[in-house]
Amino acid sequence: MEDRTYTADAEPGQTATVAGWAHEIRDLGGIAFLIVRDTTGKIQVKFEKDEMDDDLVETGMGVNRESVVKVTGDVEEEERAPTGVEIVPESVEVVADADPELPLDPSGKVDADLSTRLDNRTLDLRKEETKAIFEIRAEVLRSVREAFRDLGSTEINTPKIVATGTEGGTELFPITYFGQEAFMNQSPQLFKQLMVGSGLERVFEIGPIFRAEEHNTPRHLNEATSIDFESAFFDHEDAMDACETVVKAAYEGVAENCRDELEALGYEDFEAPEGDFPRLTYEEAIERINATGELDEQLVWGDDLPTEGEKALGDDVGSHYFITDWPSEIKPFYIKDHDDDEQLSTGFDLMHPNMELVSGGQREHRYDHLVEGFEQQGLDPDAFEYYTKMFKYGMPPHAGWGLGGERLVMTMLGLENIREAVLFPRDRQRLSP
Ligand code: AMO
């Protein structure tokens, strides 16, 4: 729009046109205020009824809240105005009227439950705090991309419609692809691995993953954003180093570039995690969980860590930490075992004290071992020939990981529900909007 001034840029002495939403209308008798809100903030528009044209006052006062308005007038200094300036209007135009019955109140005075908020995201993101979450999410993705580029990796995009799954057969969403059965992809795992054997060597991808998980929890989505990394000539230790760098970069980017958003969310002392993330072996992890006495039954080697166990350990460690050296039997076929102990895998998880953020590991790059791994996991290697075949033509040792984008934002901001970090979440109940 021509000649539009953002509310944050309106300077005293200027004649400006601001455009935005009617945030509030306050009629105090002889004087009245219309607060106009745009993406940069709010500005007060003052109506002195005796001194102004009746039509102008009527238009200004008759605006329904949340209508889109355009106001032109002189910007003046006014100490008592919330931002220290106000507009004395020459013209007020209602550009798009809003129904007086709003499904939720963007001024935040009336609370709305999460479901109502998700049904009305447009209005929900007019609230400063909700908008702040998505500005921060965008900054997380920006800084993560930059960190990946600094690590010398190339961004790739791999197919989301696939013929076979990788992370487990029950969690796939089937679709029909020109009369043939296909699936929504659960992870770019196999494709990113194929690219480390290409001339690219080190790659990353930020994209959707689809999981037909039945459970409906505050930290699971059926469509999530996976931040994936994979590098040739990396072992699991190198992959953990890269993971630590990228997670810290996300925090540092937010601390540096999202001060207003953090303030809107009430964070006074947001800090990026310092020091190295501790690396505990799986064995140490189960011992420490058992020692907390929080579980009814003691964990034994080979058990997956239950949510309460992760929580007890997280409280005990108190920072981000890795769990390494998992039993091979509970890690997927593509994870390589330690050379000197095939019961022990190079798989690792990065944990936030409250939940798992990342899974990764060094990969099995030897063709024979890989095909064997498929068979052991009950998968038909022939269905994955497009993948296994490339391991016959010079596949370097490699390692990588996948980080849940929403979980990163959720844990960073202490959100109670992962859905708060997704514009339009997909879960058991929610397929629209
Ligand atoms: P995994 O299945 O552990 O590993 O997924 C990696 C990370 O993605 C996030 N995540 C989810 N977030 C929200 N809702 C879900 N349903 C969901 N599923 C996963 C989690 C999790 O830690 N191919 C491997 C990664 C690798 O080895 O490179 C994989 O997909 O934060």
XYZ file of C-alpha atoms and ligand atoms in Angstrom:
464
model
C 0.000 0.000 0.000
C 1.362 3.379 -0.929
C 2.542 5.758 1.750
C 1.659 3.565 4.663
C 3.577 4.245 7.881
C 4.004 1.460 10.419
C 2.718 2.521 13.830
C 6.192 2.007 15.329
C 7.680 4.467 12.810
C 5.180 7.328 13.279
C 7.162 10.420 14.298
C 5.790 13.657 15.816
C 5.571 16.442 13.248
C 4.710 14.040 10.440
C 1.444 13.635 8.591
C 1.036 9.891 8.388
C -1.341 7.221 7.170
C -1.450 4.150 9.389
C -3.343 1.003 8.508
C -4.199 -1.881 10.782
C -6.852 -3.295 13.099
C -9.166 -1.454 15.501
C -7.733 -2.843 18.743
C -9.853 -0.867 21.147
C -12.332 2.014 21.151
C -12.535 4.122 24.297
C -15.187 6.806 24.535
C -14.587 9.114 27.503
C -17.322 11.642 26.657
C -15.797 14.810 25.182
C -12.762 12.866 24.051
C -12.448 9.397 22.563
C -9.648 7.101 21.466
C -9.300 4.521 18.773
C -6.256 2.264 19.195
C -4.925 1.005 15.875
C -2.700 -2.081 15.885
C -0.394 -3.303 13.146
C 2.433 -5.822 13.016
C 4.854 -3.372 14.633
C 2.692 -2.226 17.560
C -0.163 0.124 18.379
C -0.937 3.796 18.113
C -3.591 5.978 19.694
C -5.923 8.046 17.496
C -7.534 10.945 19.358
C -11.020 12.324 18.672
C -11.888 15.639 20.293
C -15.571 15.710 19.619
C -16.191 19.471 19.834
C -13.334 20.291 17.512
C -13.846 17.703 14.839
C -16.190 17.020 12.040
C -19.164 14.943 13.307
C -18.852 12.450 10.425
C -15.238 11.804 11.247
C -15.977 11.211 14.941
C -18.914 9.009 14.058
C -16.842 6.849 11.709
C -14.046 6.511 14.263
C -16.357 5.643 17.122
C -18.610 3.407 15.085
C -15.829 1.021 14.046
C -16.297 -2.563 15.205
C -13.301 -3.956 17.068
C -10.872 -5.867 14.809
C -12.074 -4.119 11.659
C -9.300 -3.048 9.309
C -8.964 0.723 9.312
C -6.846 3.350 7.603
C -6.245 6.600 9.456
C -4.515 9.707 8.118
C -3.566 12.605 10.358
C -0.909 14.590 12.173
C 1.349 12.692 14.529
C 1.805 14.578 17.794
C 3.764 14.018 20.933
C 1.532 13.015 23.829
C 3.060 11.847 27.061
C -0.112 10.192 28.229
C -0.477 8.075 25.105
C 0.779 4.476 25.536
C 3.578 4.989 22.984
C 4.212 8.683 23.648
C 2.645 9.764 20.349
C -0.865 9.973 19.001
C -2.587 10.774 15.729
C -5.060 13.608 15.337
C -7.073 12.276 12.412
C -8.080 14.043 9.225
C -9.689 10.932 7.778
C -10.717 7.500 8.965
C -11.641 4.762 6.530
C -13.037 1.345 7.407
C -11.268 -0.884 4.886
C -12.754 -4.207 6.027
C -15.459 -4.414 8.643
C -15.328 -7.093 11.391
C -18.377 -8.885 12.735
C -19.037 -7.627 16.286
C -19.293 -11.268 17.452
C -15.669 -12.426 17.535
C -14.872 -16.104 18.180
C -11.948 -15.042 20.341
C -10.718 -11.804 21.807
C -7.378 -10.718 20.300
C -6.888 -8.145 23.051
C -6.417 -11.147 25.364
C -8.823 -9.793 27.979
C -11.012 -12.856 27.586
C -9.108 -16.163 27.675
C -9.767 -18.737 24.975
C -9.037 -22.457 25.216
C -6.433 -23.971 22.897
C -9.003 -25.604 20.655
C -10.807 -22.286 20.008
C -7.450 -20.661 19.382
C -6.439 -23.336 16.864
C -9.785 -23.023 15.076
C -9.223 -19.267 14.725
C -5.483 -18.913 14.213
C -5.848 -15.689 12.218
C -7.366 -13.943 15.219
C -5.156 -15.826 17.682
C -2.009 -14.528 15.965
C -3.213 -10.975 16.382
C -2.263 -11.457 20.050
C 1.245 -10.341 20.812
C 2.165 -13.493 22.739
C 0.942 -15.928 20.092
C 2.574 -13.948 17.321
C 5.798 -13.953 19.376
C 5.880 -17.775 19.368
C 5.840 -17.838 15.561
C 8.365 -15.023 15.196
C 10.632 -17.061 17.481
C 9.933 -20.246 15.526
C 10.988 -18.412 12.350
C 14.175 -17.203 14.043
C 14.934 -20.753 15.226
C 14.708 -21.979 11.628
C 16.773 -19.059 10.342
C 19.587 -19.571 12.854
C 19.544 -23.334 12.409
C 19.913 -22.876 8.635
C 22.793 -20.482 9.173
C 24.498 -22.924 11.574
C 24.138 -25.715 9.010
C 25.650 -23.527 6.328
C 28.537 -22.655 8.679
C 29.054 -26.397 9.134
C 29.466 -26.634 5.369
C 26.228 -28.506 4.672
C 23.913 -28.143 1.709
C 20.138 -27.822 2.105
C 18.194 -30.539 0.322
C 14.506 -31.336 -0.247
C 13.462 -34.965 -0.483
C 10.115 -36.557 -1.423
C 7.269 -36.724 1.043
C 5.332 -39.260 -1.010
C 7.130 -42.586 -0.858
C 6.695 -46.234 -1.725
C 8.027 -47.570 1.604
C 8.476 -46.336 5.169
C 11.545 -46.475 7.358
C 10.782 -45.834 10.992
C 8.243 -48.638 11.513
C 5.401 -49.989 9.408
C 2.490 -49.183 11.712
C 3.122 -45.473 11.760
C 2.578 -44.817 8.064
C -0.275 -42.897 6.457
C -1.247 -44.754 3.290
C -2.352 -42.782 0.242
C -3.329 -43.690 -3.290
C -0.819 -42.688 -5.923
C -2.317 -43.129 -9.391
C -3.996 -46.332 -8.293
C -0.902 -47.618 -6.525
C -0.398 -47.779 -2.745
C 1.987 -45.152 -1.434
C 2.690 -43.469 1.905
C 3.431 -40.084 3.425
C 7.081 -40.168 4.478
C 7.944 -40.593 8.175
C 11.505 -39.314 7.879
C 13.967 -38.267 5.165
C 16.316 -40.877 6.678
C 17.081 -42.966 3.611
C 17.237 -40.037 1.197
C 19.605 -37.999 3.327
C 21.842 -41.053 3.628
C 21.812 -41.493 -0.134
C 23.044 -37.900 -0.456
C 26.133 -38.375 1.752
C 27.331 -40.829 -0.875
C 26.738 -38.203 -3.566
C 29.013 -35.302 -4.352
C 27.246 -33.238 -1.690
C 28.669 -35.240 1.256
C 27.103 -33.117 4.031
C 23.414 -32.216 3.882
C 20.493 -30.943 5.911
C 16.761 -30.765 5.396
C 13.962 -28.949 7.197
C 10.648 -30.453 6.211
C 7.481 -32.245 7.273
C 7.390 -35.799 8.588
C 4.160 -37.766 8.915
C 3.529 -40.227 11.737
C 0.280 -42.146 12.053
C 0.806 -42.482 15.795
C -2.391 -43.312 17.604
C -1.533 -41.576 20.838
C -2.710 -38.087 21.454
C -0.250 -36.384 23.811
C 0.933 -32.824 24.499
C 4.208 -33.614 22.698
C 3.222 -35.677 19.665
C 1.946 -34.477 16.318
C 0.870 -36.477 13.305
C 2.624 -33.979 11.060
C 5.816 -32.523 12.511
C 8.792 -30.542 11.217
C 11.995 -32.511 11.201
C 15.375 -30.823 11.139
C 17.674 -33.457 9.664
C 21.438 -33.588 9.280
C 23.726 -36.160 7.701
C 27.432 -36.106 6.929
C 29.938 -38.343 5.177
C 33.054 -39.225 7.180
C 31.373 -38.360 10.495
C 31.111 -40.768 13.398
C 28.491 -40.523 16.136
C 30.716 -38.246 18.238
C 31.109 -35.788 15.339
C 27.348 -35.924 14.786
C 26.717 -35.092 18.451
C 29.125 -32.152 18.209
C 27.213 -30.819 15.189
C 23.920 -31.354 16.999
C 25.096 -29.397 20.013
C 26.282 -26.557 17.774
C 22.950 -26.352 15.945
C 20.763 -26.480 19.071
C 22.875 -23.812 20.770
C 22.749 -21.656 17.611
C 18.946 -21.750 17.771
C 18.992 -20.484 21.363
C 21.631 -17.865 20.596
C 19.683 -16.572 17.584
C 16.541 -16.196 19.673
C 18.391 -14.561 22.591
C 19.993 -12.089 20.200
C 17.193 -11.321 17.745
C 13.922 -11.882 19.597
C 14.163 -9.598 22.605
C 10.717 -8.034 22.095
C 9.112 -11.424 21.514
C 10.728 -12.883 24.643
C 9.486 -9.901 26.603
C 5.965 -10.374 25.227
C 6.125 -13.952 26.503
C 7.346 -12.803 29.913
C 10.956 -14.072 29.772
C 13.276 -11.860 31.721
C 16.432 -13.929 31.660
C 16.354 -16.119 28.580
C 19.788 -17.615 28.051
C 21.381 -19.997 25.593
C 22.640 -23.194 27.249
C 26.309 -22.928 28.213
C 29.048 -25.527 28.367
C 29.091 -28.958 26.804
C 25.976 -31.097 26.947
C 26.811 -34.073 29.210
C 26.993 -37.434 27.408
C 25.678 -40.339 29.507
C 25.674 -43.897 28.289
C 22.384 -45.741 28.236
C 23.741 -47.915 31.056
C 24.517 -44.870 33.212
C 21.104 -43.434 32.341
C 19.175 -46.475 33.575
C 21.325 -46.655 36.715
C 20.627 -43.007 37.473
C 16.926 -43.401 36.801
C 16.776 -46.438 39.070
C 18.651 -44.518 41.780
C 16.038 -41.740 41.772
C 13.497 -44.263 43.057
C 10.811 -42.567 40.922
C 9.825 -45.702 39.011
C 7.704 -48.522 40.446
C 9.815 -51.092 38.625
C 13.571 -50.964 38.170
C 14.753 -50.668 34.571
C 16.906 -53.404 33.120
C 19.233 -53.448 30.104
C 17.206 -53.492 26.897
C 14.224 -51.509 28.241
C 13.151 -48.406 26.393
C 13.135 -45.408 28.725
C 9.608 -44.689 29.916
C 8.409 -41.073 29.976
C 8.533 -40.937 33.803
C 12.088 -42.272 33.650
C 13.128 -39.566 31.185
C 11.513 -36.982 33.431
C 13.301 -38.265 36.571
C 16.649 -38.275 34.766
C 16.009 -34.826 33.276
C 15.350 -33.418 36.749
C 18.517 -35.107 37.976
C 20.752 -33.803 35.146
C 19.066 -30.406 34.896
C 20.312 -29.447 31.395
C 20.358 -30.755 27.847
C 22.203 -34.083 27.736
C 22.910 -36.952 25.359
C 22.181 -40.610 25.987
C 24.668 -42.734 24.022
C 25.481 -46.406 23.470
C 21.935 -47.731 23.315
C 21.294 -51.470 23.055
C 21.356 -52.343 19.342
C 18.055 -54.190 19.577
C 16.053 -51.044 20.365
C 17.598 -48.882 17.656
C 16.615 -49.013 13.954
C 18.424 -51.164 11.382
C 20.271 -48.240 9.813
C 22.185 -47.461 13.035
C 25.665 -48.963 13.158
C 26.792 -51.133 16.072
C 30.083 -50.549 17.835
C 32.842 -52.480 16.071
C 33.941 -54.195 19.294
C 30.469 -54.998 20.657
C 27.560 -55.702 18.377
C 25.027 -55.573 21.238
C 25.885 -51.898 21.594
C 24.844 -49.316 19.016
C 26.301 -45.929 18.109
C 22.787 -44.497 18.367
C 22.247 -41.449 20.570
C 19.400 -39.243 21.721
C 19.625 -35.612 22.734
C 17.364 -34.925 25.652
C 15.961 -31.692 26.994
C 15.277 -32.202 30.726
C 11.580 -32.603 29.819
C 11.691 -34.737 26.665
C 13.599 -36.240 23.748
C 14.575 -33.745 21.062
C 16.857 -35.695 18.736
C 17.698 -39.232 17.625
C 20.811 -39.997 15.650
C 23.844 -42.174 15.246
C 26.502 -43.464 12.945
C 24.975 -45.428 10.075
C 25.628 -48.881 8.768
C 27.421 -48.229 5.495
C 28.552 -51.790 4.717
C 26.223 -53.350 2.147
C 26.123 -56.878 3.601
C 25.505 -55.702 7.172
C 22.803 -53.329 5.962
C 20.854 -56.005 4.096
C 21.165 -58.269 7.134
C 19.794 -55.466 9.318
C 16.694 -55.139 7.123
C 16.036 -58.855 7.452
C 16.510 -58.789 11.224
C 13.987 -55.951 11.491
C 11.470 -57.964 9.453
C 11.730 -55.628 6.439
C 12.076 -56.879 2.895
C 15.419 -55.575 1.532
C 14.076 -55.865 -2.034
C 11.511 -53.140 -1.291
C 14.415 -50.845 -0.430
C 16.607 -51.756 -3.367
C 16.787 -48.135 -4.541
C 18.570 -47.447 -1.247
C 20.662 -50.555 -0.595
C 21.932 -50.603 -4.194
C 23.776 -47.315 -3.715
C 25.753 -48.923 -0.883
C 27.411 -51.069 -3.543
C 28.919 -48.104 -5.329
C 31.109 -46.471 -2.705
C 29.178 -45.326 0.362
C 31.422 -43.584 2.902
C 31.062 -44.048 6.661
C 28.565 -41.429 7.822
C 26.438 -40.202 10.711
C 23.582 -37.816 11.346
C 20.468 -37.032 13.314
C 16.888 -35.741 13.250
C 15.671 -32.958 15.536
C 11.983 -32.254 16.172
C 11.456 -28.585 15.229
C 8.314 -28.131 17.288
C 9.829 -29.867 20.301
C 12.791 -27.508 20.087
C 10.497 -24.454 20.155
C 8.235 -26.016 22.799
C 11.065 -26.800 25.228
C 12.854 -23.527 24.525
C 9.774 -21.513 25.462
C 8.375 -23.866 28.095
C 5.108 -24.311 26.165
C 2.733 -26.809 27.729
C 1.445 -28.228 24.484
C 3.380 -28.846 21.260
C 0.349 -27.619 19.293
C 1.101 -24.097 20.497
C 4.224 -24.180 18.310
C 2.334 -25.189 15.128
C 0.071 -22.885 13.148
C -2.336 -25.592 12.020
C -1.549 -28.787 13.937
C -2.505 -32.246 12.747
C -3.540 -34.694 15.453
C -6.113 -37.439 15.999
C -8.953 -34.909 16.257
C -7.671 -32.196 14.004
C -7.573 -32.322 10.226
C -8.906 -28.821 9.649
C -8.096 -25.959 9.537
P 12.869 -40.112 15.483
O 11.738 -40.955 15.032
O 13.345 -40.297 16.897
O 14.162 -40.345 14.573
O 12.515 -38.591 15.260
C 13.473 -37.586 15.496
C 12.878 -36.454 16.331
O 11.725 -35.921 15.679
C 10.770 -35.526 16.636
N 9.528 -36.283 16.427
C 8.288 -35.818 16.685
N 7.859 -34.642 17.129
C 6.549 -34.471 17.304
N 5.622 -35.418 17.035
C 6.004 -36.629 16.572
N 5.095 -37.562 16.305
C 7.395 -36.865 16.382
N 8.120 -37.926 15.946
C 9.396 -37.543 15.984
C 11.358 -35.828 18.006
C 12.373 -36.890 17.704
O 13.406 -36.917 18.651
N 15.401 -41.038 11.243
C 15.548 -40.719 12.663
C 16.524 -39.587 12.884
C 17.957 -39.918 12.542
O 18.469 -40.951 13.029
O 18.589 -39.131 11.816
C 14.170 -40.365 13.199
O 13.246 -40.022 12.506
O 11.968 -34.646 18.497
